[in-house]
């Protein structure tokens, strides 16, 4: 699953860049879900966070894209949700980024849905 990513940027390094972008805009409840050992997983990692307003959700997604591009010169392979700002998805193939409005995150509960994944709560010093 190494599409659209430089060879010297691992999935783990990509996760750290994503988290850094999230932290730059004060995202809350950041988690990294390790899906590598989950059967039929669609990526290696999900990185999930919440924002409290439409403006913050936009800013978080933009910050993630900027951090990843600055370090690797890649853009998301696919993105969704920028118009409604309830749930923005940035797909980097090996790492899928989910930026939720708090209510939407509770409703979809990806952490429970992908319950077989190893979940890491991100502390301030992760990135």
Short mmCIF file of C-alpha atoms in Angstrom, two decimals:
data_model
loop_
_atom_site.label_atom_id
_atom_site.label_comp_id
_atom_site.label_asym_id
_atom_site.label_seq_id
_atom_site.Cartn_x
_atom_site.Cartn_y
_atom_site.Cartn_z
CA UNK A 1 0.00 0.00 0.00
CA UNK A 2 2.71 2.53 -0.83
CA UNK A 3 0.85 4.59 -3.43
CA UNK A 4 1.52 8.33 -3.74
CA UNK A 5 4.07 8.46 -0.92
CA UNK A 6 7.87 8.87 -1.01
CA UNK A 7 9.79 5.75 -0.04
CA UNK A 8 11.46 7.50 2.87
CA UNK A 9 8.16 8.43 4.57
CA UNK A 10 6.73 5.55 6.58
CA UNK A 11 3.13 5.26 7.72
CA UNK A 12 4.31 6.05 11.25
CA UNK A 13 6.07 9.22 10.10
CA UNK A 14 2.99 10.24 8.15
CA UNK A 15 0.89 9.77 11.32
CA UNK A 16 3.22 12.08 13.22
CA UNK A 17 2.90 14.77 10.57
CA UNK A 18 -0.88 14.43 10.65
CA UNK A 19 -0.94 14.72 14.45
CA UNK A 20 1.35 17.76 14.31
CA UNK A 21 -1.05 19.44 11.88
CA UNK A 22 -3.97 18.64 14.17
CA UNK A 23 -2.19 19.97 17.24
CA UNK A 24 -1.26 23.20 15.44
CA UNK A 25 -4.98 24.05 15.31
CA UNK A 26 -5.86 22.79 18.80
CA UNK A 27 -7.75 19.66 17.73
CA UNK A 28 -9.15 17.71 20.68
CA UNK A 29 -9.38 14.01 21.50
CA UNK A 30 -6.75 12.95 18.97
CA UNK A 31 -6.37 9.19 18.57
CA UNK A 32 -4.22 7.06 16.31
CA UNK A 33 -5.78 3.71 15.42
CA UNK A 34 -3.31 1.04 14.29
CA UNK A 35 -5.18 -1.10 11.76
CA UNK A 36 -2.21 -3.12 10.49
CA UNK A 37 -3.29 -6.28 12.31
CA UNK A 38 -7.01 -5.87 11.60
CA UNK A 39 -8.31 -8.24 8.94
CA UNK A 40 -9.59 -6.47 5.80
CA UNK A 41 -8.49 -3.04 7.03
CA UNK A 42 -8.54 -0.37 4.36
CA UNK A 43 -5.38 1.40 5.56
CA UNK A 44 -2.56 1.05 8.06
CA UNK A 45 -3.79 3.82 10.35
CA UNK A 46 -6.73 6.06 11.07
CA UNK A 47 -5.95 9.36 12.78
CA UNK A 48 -9.08 10.87 14.31
CA UNK A 49 -9.73 14.18 16.04
CA UNK A 50 -12.56 16.54 16.89
CA UNK A 51 -13.10 20.24 16.43
CA UNK A 52 -15.64 22.52 18.04
CA UNK A 53 -16.68 24.72 15.11
CA UNK A 54 -16.87 24.72 11.32
CA UNK A 55 -13.98 27.18 11.20
CA UNK A 56 -11.79 25.03 13.43
CA UNK A 57 -12.61 21.85 11.48
CA UNK A 58 -11.58 23.57 8.23
CA UNK A 59 -8.43 24.90 9.86
CA UNK A 60 -7.45 21.47 11.22
CA UNK A 61 -7.88 19.79 7.82
CA UNK A 62 -5.93 22.56 6.08
CA UNK A 63 -3.17 22.36 8.67
CA UNK A 64 -2.84 18.59 8.22
CA UNK A 65 -2.59 19.00 4.44
CA UNK A 66 0.04 21.73 4.86
CA UNK A 67 2.18 19.72 7.29
CA UNK A 68 2.14 16.61 5.12
CA UNK A 69 2.81 18.53 1.91
CA UNK A 70 5.61 20.57 3.48
CA UNK A 71 7.44 17.39 4.54
CA UNK A 72 6.62 15.06 1.65
CA UNK A 73 5.24 17.04 -1.30
CA UNK A 74 2.14 14.84 -1.45
CA UNK A 75 -1.52 15.74 -1.35
CA UNK A 76 -4.34 13.48 -0.20
CA UNK A 77 -5.28 10.81 -2.72
CA UNK A 78 -8.93 11.61 -1.94
CA UNK A 79 -10.82 13.99 0.32
CA UNK A 80 -14.45 14.39 1.33
CA UNK A 81 -16.62 16.56 3.55
CA UNK A 82 -15.05 19.98 3.06
CA UNK A 83 -18.39 21.47 2.06
CA UNK A 84 -20.46 20.30 5.04
CA UNK A 85 -17.68 20.48 7.68
CA UNK A 86 -19.25 17.79 9.85
CA UNK A 87 -16.68 15.11 8.99
CA UNK A 88 -13.69 15.86 6.78
CA UNK A 89 -11.83 12.83 5.46
CA UNK A 90 -8.32 13.06 4.00
CA UNK A 91 -7.17 9.79 2.45
CA UNK A 92 -3.41 9.34 2.19
CA UNK A 93 -3.92 5.62 1.36
CA UNK A 94 -1.81 4.18 4.22
CA UNK A 95 -3.16 6.78 6.64
CA UNK A 96 -6.74 8.04 6.61
CA UNK A 97 -7.45 11.26 8.51
CA UNK A 98 -10.86 11.93 10.07
CA UNK A 99 -11.65 15.44 11.37
CA UNK A 100 -15.04 15.39 13.08
CA UNK A 101 -17.45 17.82 14.61
CA UNK A 102 -17.88 16.40 18.12
CA UNK A 103 -21.50 15.32 17.65
CA UNK A 104 -20.71 13.50 14.40
CA UNK A 105 -17.79 11.68 16.00
CA UNK A 106 -20.03 10.38 18.77
CA UNK A 107 -22.66 9.33 16.23
CA UNK A 108 -20.29 7.40 13.92
CA UNK A 109 -18.01 6.12 16.73
CA UNK A 110 -15.21 4.82 14.50
CA UNK A 111 -13.24 3.74 17.55
CA UNK A 112 -16.00 1.24 18.37
CA UNK A 113 -16.67 0.30 14.75
CA UNK A 114 -13.00 -0.62 14.27
CA UNK A 115 -12.75 -2.04 17.79
CA UNK A 116 -10.11 -4.63 16.83
CA UNK A 117 -7.60 -1.86 16.19
CA UNK A 118 -4.98 -0.85 18.70
CA UNK A 119 -5.92 2.66 19.84
CA UNK A 120 -3.37 5.23 21.00
CA UNK A 121 -4.60 8.38 22.72
CA UNK A 122 -2.34 11.23 21.67
CA UNK A 123 -0.70 13.26 24.37
CA UNK A 124 0.58 16.77 23.70
CA UNK A 125 4.10 15.42 23.09
CA UNK A 126 3.24 12.74 20.48
CA UNK A 127 4.49 14.57 17.38
#
